[in-house]
PDB file of C-alpha atoms in Angstrom:
ATOM      1  CA  UNK A  45      10.436  18.100   1.627  1.00 62.00           C
ATOM      2  CA  UNK A  46       7.167  17.208   3.303  1.00 81.00           C
ATOM      3  CA  UNK A  47       5.806  13.777   2.612  1.00 94.00           C
ATOM      4  CA  UNK A  48       2.187  12.845   2.025  1.00 97.00           C
ATOM      5  CA  UNK A  49      -0.043  14.382   4.655  1.00 97.00           C
ATOM      6  CA  UNK A  50      -3.483  13.216   5.717  1.00 98.00           C
ATOM      7  CA  UNK A  51      -6.132  14.600   8.016  1.00 97.00           C
ATOM      8  CA  UNK A  52      -7.574  13.849  10.424  1.00 97.00           C
ATOM      9  CA  UNK A  53      -5.371  11.180  12.008  1.00 97.00           C
ATOM     10  CA  UNK A  54      -8.216   9.573  13.904  1.00 96.00           C
ATOM     11  CA  UNK A  55     -11.958   9.769  13.567  1.00 96.00           C
ATOM     12  CA  UNK A  56     -14.911   8.232  15.373  1.00 98.00           C
ATOM     13  CA  UNK A  57     -18.305   8.186  13.664  1.00 98.00           C
ATOM     14  CA  UNK A  58     -21.595   6.401  14.124  1.00 98.00           C
ATOM     15  CA  UNK A  59     -23.421   4.241  11.616  1.00 98.00           C
ATOM     16  CA  UNK A  60     -25.237   6.197   8.926  1.00 98.00           C
ATOM     17  CA  UNK A  61     -23.029   9.272   9.183  1.00 98.00           C
ATOM     18  CA  UNK A  62     -20.734  10.457   6.448  1.00 97.00           C
ATOM     19  CA  UNK A  63     -17.043  11.248   6.593  1.00 98.00           C
ATOM     20  CA  UNK A  64     -14.551  13.273   4.552  1.00 98.00           C
ATOM     21  CA  UNK A  65     -10.880  12.381   4.603  1.00 98.00           C
ATOM     22  CA  UNK A  66      -8.222  14.654   3.167  1.00 98.00           C
ATOM     23  CA  UNK A  67      -4.847  14.110   1.581  1.00 98.00           C
ATOM     24  CA  UNK A  68      -2.061  16.336   0.282  1.00 97.00           C
ATOM     25  CA  UNK A  69       0.478  14.644  -1.996  1.00 96.00           C
ATOM     26  CA  UNK A  70       4.215  15.139  -2.091  1.00 95.00           C
ATOM     27  CA  UNK A  71       5.073  18.393  -3.808  1.00 94.00           C
ATOM     28  CA  UNK A  72       5.293  17.794  -7.554  1.00 91.00           C
ATOM     29  CA  UNK A  73       3.261  14.602  -7.481  1.00 92.00           C
ATOM     30  CA  UNK A  74       0.114  14.690  -9.580  1.00 92.00           C
ATOM     31  CA  UNK A  75      -1.363  11.283  -8.821  1.00 93.00           C
ATOM     32  CA  UNK A  76      -3.207  10.330  -5.647  1.00 95.00           C
ATOM     33  CA  UNK A  77      -4.515   6.889  -4.749  1.00 95.00           C
ATOM     34  CA  UNK A  78      -6.713   5.846  -1.845  1.00 97.00           C
ATOM     35  CA  UNK A  79      -6.560   2.490  -0.094  1.00 98.00           C
ATOM     36  CA  UNK A  80      -8.498   0.872   2.725  1.00 98.00           C
ATOM     37  CA  UNK A  81      -6.698  -1.413   5.129  1.00 98.00           C
ATOM     38  CA  UNK A  82      -8.604  -3.511   7.626  1.00 96.00           C
ATOM     39  CA  UNK A  83      -6.797  -5.246  10.454  1.00 92.00           C
ATOM     40  CA  UNK A  84      -4.739  -8.218   9.368  1.00 90.00           C
ATOM     41  CA  UNK A  85      -4.999  -7.553   5.635  1.00 93.00           C
ATOM     42  CA  UNK A  86      -3.059  -5.692   3.010  1.00 95.00           C
ATOM     43  CA  UNK A  87      -4.355  -2.373   1.699  1.00 97.00           C
ATOM     44  CA  UNK A  88      -7.218  -2.571  -0.803  1.00 97.00           C
ATOM     45  CA  UNK A  89      -7.402  -0.101  -3.694  1.00 96.00           C
ATOM     46  CA  UNK A  90     -10.320   2.332  -3.686  1.00 97.00           C
ATOM     47  CA  UNK A  91      -9.566   5.146  -6.175  1.00 94.00           C
ATOM     48  CA  UNK A  92      -6.802   6.705  -8.213  1.00 94.00           C
ATOM     49  CA  UNK A  93      -6.821  10.265  -9.511  1.00 94.00           C
ATOM     50  CA  UNK A  94      -4.412  11.917 -11.898  1.00 91.00           C
ATOM     51  CA  UNK A  95      -4.653  15.531 -13.012  1.00 89.00           C
ATOM     52  CA  UNK A  96      -8.114  15.725 -11.404  1.00 90.00           C
ATOM     53  CA  UNK A  97      -9.467  12.801 -13.410  1.00 92.00           C
ATOM     54  CA  UNK A  98     -10.433   9.419 -12.014  1.00 93.00           C
ATOM     55  CA  UNK A  99      -8.082   6.835 -13.497  1.00 91.00           C
ATOM     56  CA  UNK A 100      -9.189   3.792 -11.554  1.00 91.00           C
ATOM     57  CA  UNK A 101     -11.793   2.539  -9.128  1.00 94.00           C
ATOM     58  CA  UNK A 102     -11.631  -0.538  -6.951  1.00 94.00           C
ATOM     59  CA  UNK A 103     -14.445  -2.839  -5.931  1.00 94.00           C
ATOM     60  CA  UNK A 104     -16.120  -0.532  -3.438  1.00 97.00           C
ATOM     61  CA  UNK A 105     -19.783   0.533  -3.268  1.00 97.00           C
ATOM     62  CA  UNK A 106     -21.047   3.864  -4.556  1.00 96.00           C
ATOM     63  CA  UNK A 107     -21.081   5.145  -0.978  1.00 98.00           C
ATOM     64  CA  UNK A 108     -17.398   5.818  -1.587  1.00 98.00           C
ATOM     65  CA  UNK A 109     -16.477   8.799  -3.727  1.00 97.00           C
ATOM     66  CA  UNK A 110     -13.432  10.978  -4.195  1.00 97.00           C
ATOM     67  CA  UNK A 111     -12.159  13.985  -6.023  1.00 97.00           C
ATOM     68  CA  UNK A 112      -8.893  15.751  -6.721  1.00 97.00           C
ATOM     69  CA  UNK A 113      -8.431  19.495  -6.630  1.00 97.00           C
ATOM     70  CA  UNK A 114      -6.346  21.786  -8.889  1.00 95.00           C
ATOM     71  CA  UNK A 115      -3.533  21.772  -6.309  1.00 95.00           C
ATOM     72  CA  UNK A 116      -3.557  17.908  -6.532  1.00 95.00           C
ATOM     73  CA  UNK A 117      -4.868  17.431  -3.000  1.00 97.00           C
ATOM     74  CA  UNK A 118      -7.704  14.969  -2.682  1.00 98.00           C
ATOM     75  CA  UNK A 119     -10.737  14.103  -0.617  1.00 98.00           C
ATOM     76  CA  UNK A 120     -12.308  10.724   0.017  1.00 98.00           C
ATOM     77  CA  UNK A 121     -15.961  10.759   1.022  1.00 98.00           C
ATOM     78  CA  UNK A 122     -17.862   7.868   2.516  1.00 98.00           C
ATOM     79  CA  UNK A 123     -21.619   8.109   2.992  1.00 97.00           C
ATOM     80  CA  UNK A 124     -23.993   6.031   5.113  1.00 98.00           C
ATOM     81  CA  UNK A 125     -21.182   4.578   7.190  1.00 98.00           C
ATOM     82  CA  UNK A 126     -21.316   0.928   8.153  1.00 98.00           C
ATOM     83  CA  UNK A 127     -19.481  -0.838  10.960  1.00 97.00           C
ATOM     84  CA  UNK A 128     -17.426  -2.600   8.304  1.00 96.00           C
ATOM     85  CA  UNK A 129     -16.025   0.716   7.107  1.00 98.00           C
ATOM     86  CA  UNK A 130     -13.851   0.845  10.220  1.00 98.00           C
ATOM     87  CA  UNK A 131     -10.325   0.717   8.878  1.00 98.00           C
ATOM     88  CA  UNK A 132      -7.110   2.592   8.229  1.00 98.00           C
ATOM     89  CA  UNK A 133      -7.536   4.774   5.146  1.00 98.00           C
ATOM     90  CA  UNK A 134      -4.316   5.376   3.308  1.00 98.00           C
ATOM     91  CA  UNK A 135      -3.475   7.974   0.722  1.00 98.00           C
ATOM     92  CA  UNK A 136      -0.532   7.444  -1.604  1.00 96.00           C
ATOM     93  CA  UNK A 137       1.019   9.814  -4.082  1.00 94.00           C
ATOM     94  CA  UNK A 138       3.176   9.224  -7.128  1.00 91.00           C
ATOM     95  CA  UNK A 139       4.674  11.426  -9.793  1.00 85.00           C
ATOM     96  CA  UNK A 140       2.497  10.152 -12.626  1.00 72.00           C
ATOM     97  CA  UNK A 141       0.219   7.335 -13.598  1.00 59.00           C
ATOM     98  CA  UNK A 142       0.493   4.528 -16.085  1.00 56.00           C
ATOM     99  CA  UNK A 143       3.387   2.233 -16.782  1.00 57.00           C
ATOM    100  CA  UNK A 144       3.405   0.728 -13.344  1.00 59.00           C
ATOM    101  CA  UNK A 145       6.945   1.655 -12.368  1.00 70.00           C
ATOM    102  CA  UNK A 146       6.034   4.754 -10.422  1.00 79.00           C
ATOM    103  CA  UNK A 147       6.646   4.388  -6.736  1.00 89.00           C
ATOM    104  CA  UNK A 148       3.714   5.162  -4.501  1.00 92.00           C
ATOM    105  CA  UNK A 149       4.494   6.838  -1.199  1.00 94.00           C
ATOM    106  CA  UNK A 150       2.006   6.517   1.609  1.00 97.00           C
ATOM    107  CA  UNK A 151       0.795   9.070   4.088  1.00 97.00           C
ATOM    108  CA  UNK A 152       0.342   8.287   7.780  1.00 97.00           C
ATOM    109  CA  UNK A 153      -3.284   7.284   7.262  1.00 98.00           C
ATOM    110  CA  UNK A 154      -6.591   8.138   8.885  1.00 98.00           C
ATOM    111  CA  UNK A 155      -7.894   5.600  11.350  1.00 97.00           C
ATOM    112  CA  UNK A 156     -11.701   5.528  11.168  1.00 98.00           C
ATOM    113  CA  UNK A 157     -13.813   3.823  13.776  1.00 98.00           C
ATOM    114  CA  UNK A 158     -17.538   3.430  13.115  1.00 98.00           C
ATOM    115  CA  UNK A 159     -19.686   2.686  16.152  1.00 97.00           C
TER     116      UNK A 159
ATOM    117  CA  UNK B 219      -6.323 -17.788  -6.715  1.00 58.00           C
ATOM    118  CA  UNK B 220      -5.408 -14.498  -5.091  1.00 64.00           C
ATOM    119  CA  UNK B 221      -3.533 -12.078  -7.314  1.00 89.00           C
ATOM    120  CA  UNK B 222      -0.695 -11.652  -4.819  1.00 93.00           C
ATOM    121  CA  UNK B 223       0.034 -14.277  -2.196  1.00 93.00           C
ATOM    122  CA  UNK B 224       2.512 -14.188   0.650  1.00 94.00           C
ATOM    123  CA  UNK B 225       3.528 -16.798   3.175  1.00 83.00           C
ATOM    124  CA  UNK B 226       1.224 -15.775   5.972  1.00 73.00           C
ATOM    125  CA  UNK B 227       3.607 -16.318   8.866  1.00 79.00           C
ATOM    126  CA  UNK B 228       4.073 -15.223  11.504  1.00 92.00           C
ATOM    127  CA  UNK B 229       7.788 -15.684  11.015  1.00 95.00           C
ATOM    128  CA  UNK B 230      10.243 -15.563  13.888  1.00 96.00           C
ATOM    129  CA  UNK B 231      14.008 -15.449  13.486  1.00 96.00           C
ATOM    130  CA  UNK B 232      16.801 -14.870  16.010  1.00 97.00           C
ATOM    131  CA  UNK B 233      18.776 -11.634  15.916  1.00 97.00           C
ATOM    132  CA  UNK B 234      21.555 -11.825  13.346  1.00 97.00           C
ATOM    133  CA  UNK B 235      19.852 -14.483  11.223  1.00 97.00           C
ATOM    134  CA  UNK B 236      18.569 -14.180   7.653  1.00 97.00           C
ATOM    135  CA  UNK B 237      14.829 -13.629   7.284  1.00 97.00           C
ATOM    136  CA  UNK B 238      13.285 -14.845   4.026  1.00 96.00           C
ATOM    137  CA  UNK B 239       9.946 -13.495   2.864  1.00 97.00           C
ATOM    138  CA  UNK B 240       8.197 -14.868  -0.205  1.00 96.00           C
ATOM    139  CA  UNK B 241       5.548 -13.624  -2.611  1.00 95.00           C
ATOM    140  CA  UNK B 242       3.891 -15.061  -5.713  1.00 95.00           C
ATOM    141  CA  UNK B 243       1.757 -13.165  -8.199  1.00 93.00           C
ATOM    142  CA  UNK B 244      -0.694 -14.165 -10.906  1.00 90.00           C
ATOM    143  CA  UNK B 245      -0.440 -11.343 -13.473  1.00 84.00           C
ATOM    144  CA  UNK B 246       2.180 -12.493 -15.995  1.00 83.00           C
ATOM    145  CA  UNK B 247       2.496  -9.019 -17.518  1.00 82.00           C
ATOM    146  CA  UNK B 248       3.614  -7.430 -14.240  1.00 83.00           C
ATOM    147  CA  UNK B 249       6.826  -5.516 -14.732  1.00 84.00           C
ATOM    148  CA  UNK B 250       7.544  -4.061 -11.315  1.00 90.00           C
ATOM    149  CA  UNK B 251       7.367  -5.268  -7.758  1.00 93.00           C
ATOM    150  CA  UNK B 252       7.519  -3.507  -4.437  1.00 95.00           C
ATOM    151  CA  UNK B 253       8.199  -4.456  -0.847  1.00 97.00           C
ATOM    152  CA  UNK B 254       6.754  -2.286   1.898  1.00 97.00           C
ATOM    153  CA  UNK B 255       7.396  -2.502   5.621  1.00 98.00           C
ATOM    154  CA  UNK B 256       4.594  -1.638   8.022  1.00 98.00           C
ATOM    155  CA  UNK B 257       5.134  -1.212  11.721  1.00 97.00           C
ATOM    156  CA  UNK B 258       2.150  -1.833  13.965  1.00 95.00           C
ATOM    157  CA  UNK B 259      -0.217   1.125  13.845  1.00 92.00           C
ATOM    158  CA  UNK B 260       1.774   2.870  11.107  1.00 96.00           C
ATOM    159  CA  UNK B 261       1.454   3.214   7.348  1.00 97.00           C
ATOM    160  CA  UNK B 262       3.431   1.200   4.758  1.00 97.00           C
ATOM    161  CA  UNK B 263       6.965   2.385   4.027  1.00 96.00           C
ATOM    162  CA  UNK B 264       8.717   1.455   0.793  1.00 95.00           C
ATOM    163  CA  UNK B 265      11.911  -0.514   1.324  1.00 95.00           C
ATOM    164  CA  UNK B 266      12.629  -2.106  -2.066  1.00 94.00           C
ATOM    165  CA  UNK B 267      11.504  -2.061  -5.667  1.00 94.00           C
ATOM    166  CA  UNK B 268      12.640  -4.484  -8.370  1.00 94.00           C
ATOM    167  CA  UNK B 269      11.945  -4.573 -12.094  1.00 91.00           C
ATOM    168  CA  UNK B 270      14.386  -7.081 -13.627  1.00 89.00           C
ATOM    169  CA  UNK B 271      15.004 -10.767 -13.082  1.00 91.00           C
ATOM    170  CA  UNK B 272      17.729 -11.503 -10.589  1.00 93.00           C
ATOM    171  CA  UNK B 273      18.839  -9.898  -7.358  1.00 94.00           C
ATOM    172  CA  UNK B 274      18.822  -6.314  -6.188  1.00 95.00           C
ATOM    173  CA  UNK B 275      20.699  -5.421  -3.031  1.00 96.00           C
ATOM    174  CA  UNK B 276      20.262  -2.394  -0.780  1.00 95.00           C
ATOM    175  CA  UNK B 277      22.156  -2.579   2.472  1.00 96.00           C
ATOM    176  CA  UNK B 278      20.909  -5.559   4.464  1.00 97.00           C
ATOM    177  CA  UNK B 279      17.984  -6.084   2.090  1.00 97.00           C
ATOM    178  CA  UNK B 280      18.019  -8.174  -1.089  1.00 97.00           C
ATOM    179  CA  UNK B 281      15.054  -8.535  -3.396  1.00 96.00           C
ATOM    180  CA  UNK B 282      14.992 -11.482  -5.779  1.00 96.00           C
ATOM    181  CA  UNK B 283      12.744 -11.700  -8.833  1.00 95.00           C
ATOM    182  CA  UNK B 284      11.957 -14.689 -11.036  1.00 93.00           C
ATOM    183  CA  UNK B 285       9.377 -13.682 -13.643  1.00 90.00           C
ATOM    184  CA  UNK B 286       9.189 -17.163 -15.176  1.00 91.00           C
ATOM    185  CA  UNK B 287       8.103 -18.573 -11.813  1.00 92.00           C
ATOM    186  CA  UNK B 288       6.123 -15.422 -10.942  1.00 92.00           C
ATOM    187  CA  UNK B 289       7.968 -15.231  -7.673  1.00 93.00           C
ATOM    188  CA  UNK B 290       9.559 -12.395  -5.762  1.00 96.00           C
ATOM    189  CA  UNK B 291      11.300 -12.621  -2.416  1.00 96.00           C
ATOM    190  CA  UNK B 292      12.908 -10.374   0.162  1.00 97.00           C
ATOM    191  CA  UNK B 293      15.910 -11.404   2.209  1.00 97.00           C
ATOM    192  CA  UNK B 294      16.909  -9.490   5.314  1.00 98.00           C
ATOM    193  CA  UNK B 295      20.459 -10.234   6.420  1.00 98.00           C
ATOM    194  CA  UNK B 296      21.717  -9.722   9.968  1.00 97.00           C
ATOM    195  CA  UNK B 297      18.137  -9.278  11.179  1.00 97.00           C
ATOM    196  CA  UNK B 298      17.628  -6.786  13.987  1.00 97.00           C
ATOM    197  CA  UNK B 299      14.776  -6.453  16.483  1.00 97.00           C
ATOM    198  CA  UNK B 300      13.955  -3.162  14.737  1.00 97.00           C
ATOM    199  CA  UNK B 301      13.112  -5.207  11.609  1.00 97.00           C
ATOM    200  CA  UNK B 302      10.104  -6.669  13.448  1.00 97.00           C
ATOM    201  CA  UNK B 303       7.148  -5.549  11.345  1.00 97.00           C
ATOM    202  CA  UNK B 304       4.703  -6.736   8.712  1.00 97.00           C
ATOM    203  CA  UNK B 305       6.175  -6.924   5.220  1.00 98.00           C
ATOM    204  CA  UNK B 306       3.845  -6.330   2.304  1.00 97.00           C
ATOM    205  CA  UNK B 307       4.459  -7.418  -1.267  1.00 96.00           C
ATOM    206  CA  UNK B 308       2.782  -5.166  -3.872  1.00 95.00           C
ATOM    207  CA  UNK B 309       2.334  -5.534  -7.615  1.00 92.00           C
ATOM    208  CA  UNK B 310       0.816  -2.932  -9.993  1.00 89.00           C
ATOM    209  CA  UNK B 311      -2.271  -4.265 -11.748  1.00 83.00           C
ATOM    210  CA  UNK B 312      -5.491  -3.113 -13.337  1.00 78.00           C
ATOM    211  CA  UNK B 313      -6.151  -0.272 -15.728  1.00 76.00           C
ATOM    212  CA  UNK B 314      -4.640   2.328 -13.413  1.00 77.00           C
ATOM    213  CA  UNK B 315      -1.727   0.060 -12.440  1.00 80.00           C
ATOM    214  CA  UNK B 316      -2.859   0.442  -8.873  1.00 88.00           C
ATOM    215  CA  UNK B 317      -1.013  -1.587  -6.276  1.00 92.00           C
ATOM    216  CA  UNK B 318      -2.391  -4.993  -5.392  1.00 93.00           C
ATOM    217  CA  UNK B 319      -1.042  -6.129  -2.043  1.00 96.00           C
ATOM    218  CA  UNK B 320      -0.557  -9.477  -0.460  1.00 95.00           C
ATOM    219  CA  UNK B 321      -1.917  -9.984   3.025  1.00 94.00           C
ATOM    220  CA  UNK B 322       1.529  -9.443   4.514  1.00 95.00           C
ATOM    221  CA  UNK B 323       3.987 -11.507   6.515  1.00 96.00           C
ATOM    222  CA  UNK B 324       4.512 -10.599  10.150  1.00 96.00           C
ATOM    223  CA  UNK B 325       8.184 -10.872  11.077  1.00 97.00           C
ATOM    224  CA  UNK B 326       9.482 -10.982  14.631  1.00 97.00           C
ATOM    225  CA  UNK B 327      13.217 -10.796  15.282  1.00 97.00           C
ATOM    226  CA  UNK B 328      14.026 -12.224  18.686  1.00 96.00           C
ATOM    227  CA  UNK B 329      16.873 -10.596  20.682  1.00 93.00           C
TER     228      UNK B 329
END
């Protein structure tokens, strides 16, 4: 079975632009989470979606938004890009949400560089 | 106090030795704990999960959990150069039980 897929793998943007990152979860998984990982740190939680509803939001500005589609794929949008948005953006899928025992499986990530 | 703290490293061990990675967490209600391995330039890969106090073994890996001390560790026996990576401790927290990660411990296994 295919794992979590993300596109694109790499992206270069300039300050002020916007970007859309895409994620397809493991088949059968209904929950998608987005994380940002800057160099030298652990991933930081941005959003979680389950059955197309937002179930959690991390401490990120409103420039960050996301949505989940009926097929459970997801998009992360970032507007008005800043240099500090340069990071590895990770998508993780799990079979459900709540309870805390569900394992999250990560995709390969999208590496975003903002110039 | 950070929610999840790891010994920052870097940690170097010779090939064949035991590598010990430590993690403490602040949320007393946490019920599950995860260890991910991340190779340079790659995404995190799950290697162990543990839910109950005590030890859990999987091949060369052993996770140890002590909820009273809010401490979880990962032991890697017979370390191999291919184990050289950053190891991330993760604990579900928040309303969505999203993963909160430590900053990771970089492990180098020397041939």
